[in-house]
XYZ file of C-alpha atoms in Angstrom:
522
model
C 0.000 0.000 0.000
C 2.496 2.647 1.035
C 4.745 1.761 -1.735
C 2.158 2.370 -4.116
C 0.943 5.224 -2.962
C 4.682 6.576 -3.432
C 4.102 5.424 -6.808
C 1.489 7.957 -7.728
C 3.566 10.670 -6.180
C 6.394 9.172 -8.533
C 4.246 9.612 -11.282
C 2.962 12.825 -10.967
C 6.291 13.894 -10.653
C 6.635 12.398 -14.250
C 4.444 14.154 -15.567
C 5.611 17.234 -14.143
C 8.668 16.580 -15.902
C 6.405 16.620 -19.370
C 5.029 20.068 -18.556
C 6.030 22.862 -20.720
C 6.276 25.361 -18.554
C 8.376 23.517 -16.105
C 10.623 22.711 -18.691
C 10.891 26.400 -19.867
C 11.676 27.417 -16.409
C 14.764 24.970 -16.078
C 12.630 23.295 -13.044
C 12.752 19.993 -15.209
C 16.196 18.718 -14.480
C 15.721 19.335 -10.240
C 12.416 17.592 -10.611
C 14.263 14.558 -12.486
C 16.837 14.801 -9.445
C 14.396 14.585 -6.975
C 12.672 11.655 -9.024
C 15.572 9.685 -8.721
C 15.796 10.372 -4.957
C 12.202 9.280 -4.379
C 13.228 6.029 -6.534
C 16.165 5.236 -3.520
C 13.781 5.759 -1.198
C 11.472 3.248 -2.318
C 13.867 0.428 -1.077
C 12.959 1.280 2.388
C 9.083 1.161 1.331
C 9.800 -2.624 0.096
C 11.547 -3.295 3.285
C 9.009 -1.765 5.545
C 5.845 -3.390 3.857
C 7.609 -6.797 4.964
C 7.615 -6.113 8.567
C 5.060 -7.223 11.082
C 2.334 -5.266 10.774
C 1.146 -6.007 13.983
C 3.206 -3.951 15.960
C 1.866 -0.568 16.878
C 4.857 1.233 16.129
C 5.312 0.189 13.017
C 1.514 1.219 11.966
C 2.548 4.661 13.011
C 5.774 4.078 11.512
C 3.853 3.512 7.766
C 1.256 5.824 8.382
C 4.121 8.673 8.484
C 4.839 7.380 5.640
C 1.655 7.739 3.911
C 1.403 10.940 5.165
C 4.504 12.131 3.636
C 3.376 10.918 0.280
C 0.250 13.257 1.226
C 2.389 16.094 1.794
C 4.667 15.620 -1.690
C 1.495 15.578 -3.961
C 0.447 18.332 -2.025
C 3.589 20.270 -3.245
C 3.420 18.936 -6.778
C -0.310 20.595 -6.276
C 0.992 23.801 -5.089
C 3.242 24.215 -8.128
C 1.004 23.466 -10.426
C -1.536 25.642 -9.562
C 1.374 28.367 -10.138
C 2.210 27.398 -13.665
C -1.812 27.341 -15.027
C -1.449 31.030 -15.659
C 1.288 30.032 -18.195
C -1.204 26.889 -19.317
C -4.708 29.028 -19.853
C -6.906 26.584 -20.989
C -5.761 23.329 -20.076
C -5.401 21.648 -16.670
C -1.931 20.538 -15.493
C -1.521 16.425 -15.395
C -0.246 17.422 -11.907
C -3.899 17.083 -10.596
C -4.540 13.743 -12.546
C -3.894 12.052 -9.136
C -4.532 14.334 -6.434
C -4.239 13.429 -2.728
C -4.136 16.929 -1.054
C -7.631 16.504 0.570
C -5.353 14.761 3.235
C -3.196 17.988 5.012
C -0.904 15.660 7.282
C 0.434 18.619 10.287
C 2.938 15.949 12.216
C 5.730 16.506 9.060
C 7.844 18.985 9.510
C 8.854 19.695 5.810
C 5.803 21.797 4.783
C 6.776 24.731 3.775
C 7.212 26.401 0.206
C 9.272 24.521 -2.299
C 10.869 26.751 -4.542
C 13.415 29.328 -4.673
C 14.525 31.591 -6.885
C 18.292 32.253 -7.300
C 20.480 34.829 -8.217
C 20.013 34.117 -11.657
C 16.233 34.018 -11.553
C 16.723 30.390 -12.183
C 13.478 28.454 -10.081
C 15.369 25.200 -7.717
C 13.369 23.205 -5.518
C 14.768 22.562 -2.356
C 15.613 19.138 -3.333
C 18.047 18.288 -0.666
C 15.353 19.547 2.002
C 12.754 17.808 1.090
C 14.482 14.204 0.690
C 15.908 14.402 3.485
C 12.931 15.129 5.863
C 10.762 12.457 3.713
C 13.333 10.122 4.364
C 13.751 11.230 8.600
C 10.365 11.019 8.507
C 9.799 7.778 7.106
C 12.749 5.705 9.044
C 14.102 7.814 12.107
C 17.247 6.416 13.255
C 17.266 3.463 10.578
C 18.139 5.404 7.568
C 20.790 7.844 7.445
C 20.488 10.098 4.331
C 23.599 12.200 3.543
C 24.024 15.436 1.623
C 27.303 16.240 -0.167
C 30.490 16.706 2.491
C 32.772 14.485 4.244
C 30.913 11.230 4.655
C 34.248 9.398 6.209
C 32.475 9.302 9.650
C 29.346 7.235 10.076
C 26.457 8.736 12.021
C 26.752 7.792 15.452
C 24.662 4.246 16.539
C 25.243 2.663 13.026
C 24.579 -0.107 14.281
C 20.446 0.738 13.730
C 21.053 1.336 10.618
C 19.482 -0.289 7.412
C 19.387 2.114 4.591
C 22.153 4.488 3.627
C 21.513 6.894 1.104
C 24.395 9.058 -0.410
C 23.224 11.753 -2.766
C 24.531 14.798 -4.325
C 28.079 14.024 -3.469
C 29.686 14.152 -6.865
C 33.411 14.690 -5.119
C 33.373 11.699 -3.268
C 36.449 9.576 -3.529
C 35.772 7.027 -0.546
C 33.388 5.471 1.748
C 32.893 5.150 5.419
C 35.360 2.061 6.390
C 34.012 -1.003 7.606
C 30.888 -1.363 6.036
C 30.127 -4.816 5.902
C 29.626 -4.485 9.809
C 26.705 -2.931 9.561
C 24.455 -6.099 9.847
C 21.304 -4.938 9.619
C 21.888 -2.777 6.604
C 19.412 -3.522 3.708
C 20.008 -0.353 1.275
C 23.115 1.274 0.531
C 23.072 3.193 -3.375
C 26.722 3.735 -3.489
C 30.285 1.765 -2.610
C 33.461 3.187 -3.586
C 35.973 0.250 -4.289
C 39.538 1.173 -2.553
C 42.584 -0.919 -2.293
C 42.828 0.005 1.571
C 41.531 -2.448 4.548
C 37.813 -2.009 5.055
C 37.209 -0.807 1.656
C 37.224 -3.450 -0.877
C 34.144 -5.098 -2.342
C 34.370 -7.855 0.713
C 32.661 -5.232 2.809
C 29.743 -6.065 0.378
C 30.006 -9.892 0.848
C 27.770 -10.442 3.921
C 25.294 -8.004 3.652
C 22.009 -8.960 2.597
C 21.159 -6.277 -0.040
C 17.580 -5.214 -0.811
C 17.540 -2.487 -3.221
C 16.413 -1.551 -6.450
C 19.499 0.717 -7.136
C 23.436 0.689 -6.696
C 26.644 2.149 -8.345
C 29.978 0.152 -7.798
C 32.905 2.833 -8.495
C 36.356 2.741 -8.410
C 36.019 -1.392 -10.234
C 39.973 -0.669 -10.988
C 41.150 -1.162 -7.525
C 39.212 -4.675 -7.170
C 41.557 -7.057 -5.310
C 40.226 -10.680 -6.867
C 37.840 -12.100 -8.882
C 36.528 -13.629 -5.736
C 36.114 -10.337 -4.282
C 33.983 -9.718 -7.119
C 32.015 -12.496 -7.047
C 31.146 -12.517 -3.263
C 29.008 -9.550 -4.231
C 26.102 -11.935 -5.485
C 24.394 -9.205 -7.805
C 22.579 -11.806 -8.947
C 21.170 -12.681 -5.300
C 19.364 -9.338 -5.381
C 16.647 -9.859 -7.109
C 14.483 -6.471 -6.103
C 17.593 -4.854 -7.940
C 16.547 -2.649 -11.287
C 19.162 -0.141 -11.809
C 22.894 -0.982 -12.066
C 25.913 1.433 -12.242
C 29.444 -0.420 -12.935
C 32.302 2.155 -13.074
C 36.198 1.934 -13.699
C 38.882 5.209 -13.217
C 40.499 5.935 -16.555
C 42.485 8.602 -15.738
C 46.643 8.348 -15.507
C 46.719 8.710 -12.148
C 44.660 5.497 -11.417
C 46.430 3.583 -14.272
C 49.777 4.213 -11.834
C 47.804 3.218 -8.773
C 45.691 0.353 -9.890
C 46.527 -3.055 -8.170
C 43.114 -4.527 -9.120
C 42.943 -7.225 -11.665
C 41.927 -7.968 -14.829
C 38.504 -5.749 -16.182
C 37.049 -8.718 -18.079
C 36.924 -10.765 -15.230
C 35.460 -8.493 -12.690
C 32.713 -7.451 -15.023
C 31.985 -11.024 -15.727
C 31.559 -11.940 -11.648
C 29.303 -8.883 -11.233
C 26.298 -10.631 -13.393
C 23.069 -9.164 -11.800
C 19.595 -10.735 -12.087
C 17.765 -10.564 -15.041
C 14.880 -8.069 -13.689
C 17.533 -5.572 -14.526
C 16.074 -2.010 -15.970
C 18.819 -0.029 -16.367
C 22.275 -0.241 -16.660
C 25.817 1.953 -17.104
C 28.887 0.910 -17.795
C 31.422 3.952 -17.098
C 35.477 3.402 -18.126
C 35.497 -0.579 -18.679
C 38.903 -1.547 -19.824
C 38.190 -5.163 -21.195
C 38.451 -5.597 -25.106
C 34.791 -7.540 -24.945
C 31.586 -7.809 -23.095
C 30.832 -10.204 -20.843
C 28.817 -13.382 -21.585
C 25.881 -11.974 -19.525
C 25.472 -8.918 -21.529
C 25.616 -10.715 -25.053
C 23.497 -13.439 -23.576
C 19.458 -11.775 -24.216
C 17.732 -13.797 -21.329
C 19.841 -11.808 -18.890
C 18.986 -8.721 -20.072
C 15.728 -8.856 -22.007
C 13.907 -6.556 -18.984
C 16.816 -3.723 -19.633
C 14.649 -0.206 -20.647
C 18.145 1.961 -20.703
C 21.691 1.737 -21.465
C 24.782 3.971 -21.170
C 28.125 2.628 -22.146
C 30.719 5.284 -21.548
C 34.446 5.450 -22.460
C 34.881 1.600 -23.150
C 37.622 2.115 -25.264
C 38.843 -0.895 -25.901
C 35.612 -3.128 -26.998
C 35.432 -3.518 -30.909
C 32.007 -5.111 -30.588
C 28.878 -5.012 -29.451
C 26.788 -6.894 -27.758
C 23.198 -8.046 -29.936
C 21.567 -4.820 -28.504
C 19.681 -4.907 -31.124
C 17.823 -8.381 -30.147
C 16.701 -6.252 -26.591
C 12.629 -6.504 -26.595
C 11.756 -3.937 -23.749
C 15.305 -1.317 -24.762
C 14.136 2.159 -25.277
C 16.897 4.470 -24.547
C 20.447 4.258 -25.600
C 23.760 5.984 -24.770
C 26.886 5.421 -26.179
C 30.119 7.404 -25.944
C 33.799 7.628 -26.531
C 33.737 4.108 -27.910
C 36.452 4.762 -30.514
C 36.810 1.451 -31.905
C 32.754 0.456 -32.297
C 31.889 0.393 -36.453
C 28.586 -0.858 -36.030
C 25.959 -0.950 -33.572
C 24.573 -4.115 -34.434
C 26.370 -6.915 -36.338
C 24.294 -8.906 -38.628
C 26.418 -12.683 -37.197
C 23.625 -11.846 -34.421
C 20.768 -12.671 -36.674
C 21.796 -15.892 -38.245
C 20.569 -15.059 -41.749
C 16.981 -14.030 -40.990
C 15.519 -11.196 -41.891
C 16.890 -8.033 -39.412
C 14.549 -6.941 -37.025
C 16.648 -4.745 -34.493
C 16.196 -2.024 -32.053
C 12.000 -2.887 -31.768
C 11.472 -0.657 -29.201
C 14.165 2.264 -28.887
C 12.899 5.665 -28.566
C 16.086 7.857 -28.047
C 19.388 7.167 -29.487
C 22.353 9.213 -28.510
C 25.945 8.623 -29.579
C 28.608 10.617 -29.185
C 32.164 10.568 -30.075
C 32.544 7.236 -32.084
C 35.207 7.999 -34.823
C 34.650 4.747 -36.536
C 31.087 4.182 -36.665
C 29.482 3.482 -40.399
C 26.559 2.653 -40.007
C 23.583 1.725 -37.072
C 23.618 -1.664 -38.312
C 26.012 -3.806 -40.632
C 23.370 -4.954 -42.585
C 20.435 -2.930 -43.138
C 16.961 -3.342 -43.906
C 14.132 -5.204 -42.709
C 12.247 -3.918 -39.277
C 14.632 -1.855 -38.018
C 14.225 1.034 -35.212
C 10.293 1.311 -35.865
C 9.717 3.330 -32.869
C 12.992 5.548 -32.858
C 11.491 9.128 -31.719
C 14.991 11.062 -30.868
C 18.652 10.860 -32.136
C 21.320 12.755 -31.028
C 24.626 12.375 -32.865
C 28.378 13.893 -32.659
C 31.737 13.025 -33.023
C 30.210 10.413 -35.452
C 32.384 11.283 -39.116
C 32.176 8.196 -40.538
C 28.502 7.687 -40.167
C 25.572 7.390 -42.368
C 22.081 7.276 -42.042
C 19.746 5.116 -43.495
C 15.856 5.223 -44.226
C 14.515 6.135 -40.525
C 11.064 7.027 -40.992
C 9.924 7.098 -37.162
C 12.740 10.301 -36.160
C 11.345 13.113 -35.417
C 14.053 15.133 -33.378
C 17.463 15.008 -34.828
C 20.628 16.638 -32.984
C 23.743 17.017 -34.999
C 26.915 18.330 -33.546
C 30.092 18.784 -36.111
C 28.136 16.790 -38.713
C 30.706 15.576 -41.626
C 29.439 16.639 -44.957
C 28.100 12.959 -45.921
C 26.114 12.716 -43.033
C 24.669 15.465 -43.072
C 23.368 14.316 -46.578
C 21.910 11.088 -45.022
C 19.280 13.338 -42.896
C 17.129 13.683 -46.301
C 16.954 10.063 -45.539
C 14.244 10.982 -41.994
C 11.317 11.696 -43.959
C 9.450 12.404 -40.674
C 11.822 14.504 -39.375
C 10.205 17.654 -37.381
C 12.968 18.834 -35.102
C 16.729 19.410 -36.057
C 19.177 20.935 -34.398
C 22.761 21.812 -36.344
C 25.544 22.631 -33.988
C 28.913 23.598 -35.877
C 30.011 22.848 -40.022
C 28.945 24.526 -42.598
C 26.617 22.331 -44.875
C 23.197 21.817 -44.573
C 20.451 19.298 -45.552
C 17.766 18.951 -47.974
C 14.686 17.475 -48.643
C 12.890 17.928 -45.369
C 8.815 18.332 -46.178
C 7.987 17.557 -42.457
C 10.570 19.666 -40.579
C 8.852 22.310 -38.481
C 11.638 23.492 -36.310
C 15.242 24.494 -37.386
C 17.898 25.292 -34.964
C 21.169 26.249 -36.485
C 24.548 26.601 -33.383
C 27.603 27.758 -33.828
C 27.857 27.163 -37.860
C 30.731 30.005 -38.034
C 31.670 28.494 -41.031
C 28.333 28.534 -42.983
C 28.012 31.881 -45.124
C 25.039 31.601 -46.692
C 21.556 29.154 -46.403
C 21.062 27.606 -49.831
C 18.071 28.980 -51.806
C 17.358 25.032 -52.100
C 17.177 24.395 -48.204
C 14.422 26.834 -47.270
C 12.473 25.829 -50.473
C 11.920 22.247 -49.887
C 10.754 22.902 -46.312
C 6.927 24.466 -46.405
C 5.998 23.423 -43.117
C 9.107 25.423 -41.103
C 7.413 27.261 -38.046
C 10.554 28.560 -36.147
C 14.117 29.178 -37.407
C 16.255 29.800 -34.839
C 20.035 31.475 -35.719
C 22.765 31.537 -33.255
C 26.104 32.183 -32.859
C 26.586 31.931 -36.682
C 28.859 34.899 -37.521
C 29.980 34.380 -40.864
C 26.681 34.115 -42.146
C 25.947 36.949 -44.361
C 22.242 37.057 -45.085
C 18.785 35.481 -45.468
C 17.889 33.362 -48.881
C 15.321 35.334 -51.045
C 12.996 31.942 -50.324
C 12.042 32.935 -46.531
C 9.374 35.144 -48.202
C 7.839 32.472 -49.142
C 7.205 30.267 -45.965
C 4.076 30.822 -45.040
C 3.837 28.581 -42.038
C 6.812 30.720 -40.447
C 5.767 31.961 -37.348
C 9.102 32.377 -35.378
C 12.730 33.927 -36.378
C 15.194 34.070 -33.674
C 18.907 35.350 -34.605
C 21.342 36.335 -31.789
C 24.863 36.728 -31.737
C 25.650 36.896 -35.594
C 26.381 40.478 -36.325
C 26.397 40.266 -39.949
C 22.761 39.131 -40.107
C 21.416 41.618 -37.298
C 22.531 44.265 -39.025
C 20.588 43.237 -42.281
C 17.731 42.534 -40.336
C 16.895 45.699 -39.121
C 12.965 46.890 -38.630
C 12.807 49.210 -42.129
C 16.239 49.833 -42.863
C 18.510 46.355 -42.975
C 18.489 44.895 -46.493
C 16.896 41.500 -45.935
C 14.134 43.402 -43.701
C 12.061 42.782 -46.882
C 12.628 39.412 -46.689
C 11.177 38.887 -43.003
C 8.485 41.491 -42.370
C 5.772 38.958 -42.720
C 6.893 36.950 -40.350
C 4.668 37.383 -37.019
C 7.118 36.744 -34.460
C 11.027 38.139 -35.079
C 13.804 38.499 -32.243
C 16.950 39.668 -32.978
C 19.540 40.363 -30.168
């Protein structure tokens, strides 16, 4: 009950997350941190729904619980009712699920949730807020802690069973000694070191219920044994999986761990596995687990970061339930799928990917080796840069396409998104064609690009906003702007050339753009 009730207050922060005016305010990215935080916390609802419910103090201990909930959609209410001025018309999905009739008094975190900083910037009190939810949940069992020095444990550790480490992005070490800490069920962070009391052994005896963890610091792993007496697999309520390794030169000198492959290999977790990141990994190949579907057919999101060394793949591409992926700095990755993983049948990869992002892959062709067949049907966003070698093929379902330092036959391959509605051109100086659906154009940074071909603006009827920035060799507007009728929006900042053409009355392409309803030039 209680962890479902947290559930609804999950999901209206979702859909907070959706809302346009949150997302024009910048309030998006601290709701999405305080999402995650929630998410940690919902370990301790799983544990506490398992207790005896008999006990009187542990009915008072849920009902705070419940109450808390109360008191976040109450919050979520509170902001929403401030941003339906900027939504006239329309009712924020914030009240889709509303349990503010209950006004809980015994919690002592209700007070106003936003702030606005020197910037003018809106920031929820993030920090505040989890913390007291969590206090108020657990008491003395669960010890959240907020950025500092984290080397000393909270005095009477010995109560505790859920220790939750957020916003400490500096943090190079744990508290020692954790693995005496018997009664501890959650703990979202462990910092491998090669010093006594902080190895992965710490790790061995504890019996783990969470649905989240991060492992850094993999390099300084002692054994394979040591890795293996982690039993990921033996945590079954697990869902989200961080694996990290150092790669800078001062770890290579001080790394007495052993081989990558190997440790990667012992940490196999269950196959209820959402999400998973894999940060630095030396080893030239994947483990079995990760090429081997049945353990990972329940993965929703992947990031693979700075794996330098892997050539290939795993058959990502064979992932049912996979809708986000991340890849970057993989420099020696041609493909992202190779077609020895279908065995001669027709290819029918990527089923349910929505966003795509790759960045900084020098050697990548192509998505797949062999292409055709059903392949990325439901692929809504791709982001791509540091990609030269890459082409794209026939990708009907894109409709947002970012391009950073796009190489001239690439850029090309974008006529190939017929449904393409979004794109975003950061840096070069060519651009496509052939774009009938594209509504928005965003062109960064393009200090090489001089002109917009007559040809570009032409084939692309539908345009509603063109936004120009920071393009300041760019010398004017083509004569076929006059002609866009859909046009509603022109934005151009920080190209001198063009602002000075586009003066109201007196700039020479002013002609070109008075029909347009909406112009900003700064």
């Amino acid at each position: 009950m209680a962890e479902a009730l947290l559930g609804v207050v999950l999901e209206n922060l979702s859909s907070f997350v959706r809302d346009e005016f949150a997302t024009f305010w910048g309030v998006n990215g601290e709701i999405q941190r305080l999402t995650n935080s929630l998410k940690l916390i919902q370990a301790v609802i799983v544990d506490a729904e398992q207790k005896e419910i008999t006990k009187e103090s542990i009915k008072i201990w849920l009902q705070q619980l419940k109450d808390a909930a109360h008191v976040l959609d109450d919050i979520l209410d509170e902001y929403s009712i401030q941003s339906l001025p900027h939504n006239s018309g329309s009712t924020s999905q914030a009240h889709r699920f509303s349990l503010s009739s209950i006004k809980p008094n015994n919690i002592r975190f209700r007070y106003r949730i936003v702030t606005t900083d020197d910037d003018g910037c809106i920031r929820f009190k993030m920090h505040d807020l989890v913390h007291d939810l969590a206090q108020s949940v657990t008491g003395k069992e669960c010890s959240v802690i907020k950025g500092g020095d984290i080397t000393n444990l909270p005095e009477s550790t010995h109560h505790i069973r859920h220790l939750i480490i957020l916003e400490c992005p500096e943090i190079s070490c744990m508290p020692p000694s954790i693995g005496k800490l018997s009664r501890l069920r959650t703990l979202n962070l462990f910092i491998v070191r090669s010093e006594e009391g902080h190895s992965l052994k710490e790790l061995h005896d504890l019996n783990l219920c969470q649905r989240e963890l991060s492992i850094k610091g993999l390099e300084c792993v002692g054994s394979v044994d040591d890795a293996k007496g982690v039993n990921l697999i033996g945590i079954k309520e697990l869902r989200v999986l961080s694996l990290s390794w150092d790669n800078s030169k001062e770890s290579e000198i001080k790394a007495v761990g052993v081989d990558a492959e190997q440790v990667i290999e012992a940490l196999k977790p269950y196959s209820n596995l959402m999400k998973l990141e894999v940060d630095g990994y030396k080893g030239s190949c994947f483990p079995s687990w990760m090429k081997d579907v049945s353990c990972i057919n329940n993965l929703v999101s992947l990031e693979l970061k700075s794996c330098r060394n892997c050539v290939q793949l795993p058959a990502l591409g064979k992932l049912p339930s996979l809708e986000t992926l991340f890849i970057v700095n993989m420099a020696c990755v041609e493909y992202l799928d190779d077609d020895e993983c279908y065995d001669g049948v027709e290819v029918k990869a990527f089923i349910s990917l929505k966003t795509l992002e790759l960045y900084g892959m020098p050697k990548l062709e192509r998505l797949l080796k062999r292409e055709g067949g059903e392949m990325f049907p439901r692929l809504h966003k791709l982001e791509i840069s540091g990609c030269p070698k890459l082409k794209l093929s026939c990708l009907p379902s894109v409709e947002e396409l970012d391009l950073g330092y796009g190489k001239e036959e690439l850029v090309k391959s974008i006529s190939n998104l017929h449904g393409l509605k979004w794109l975003n051109i950061t840096g070069g100086s060519k651009l496509p064609t052939q774009l009938p659906a594209l509504e928005i154009l965003d062109l960064n940074g393009c200090d090489e690009l001089e002109c917009i071909p007559e040809k570009v603006l032409e084939a692309i009827n539908s345009l509603r906003t063109l936004r120009i920035s920071k393009c300041r060799a760019l010398k004017c507007l083509p004569e076929a702007i006059q002609h866009l009728t859909s046009l509603e929006c022109l934005i151009i900042r920080d190209c001198p050339i063009l602002e000075e053409r586009c003066k109201e009355g007196s700039g020479e392409d002013w002609h070109k753009i008075q029909h347009i309803p909406n112009i900003n030039i700064e």
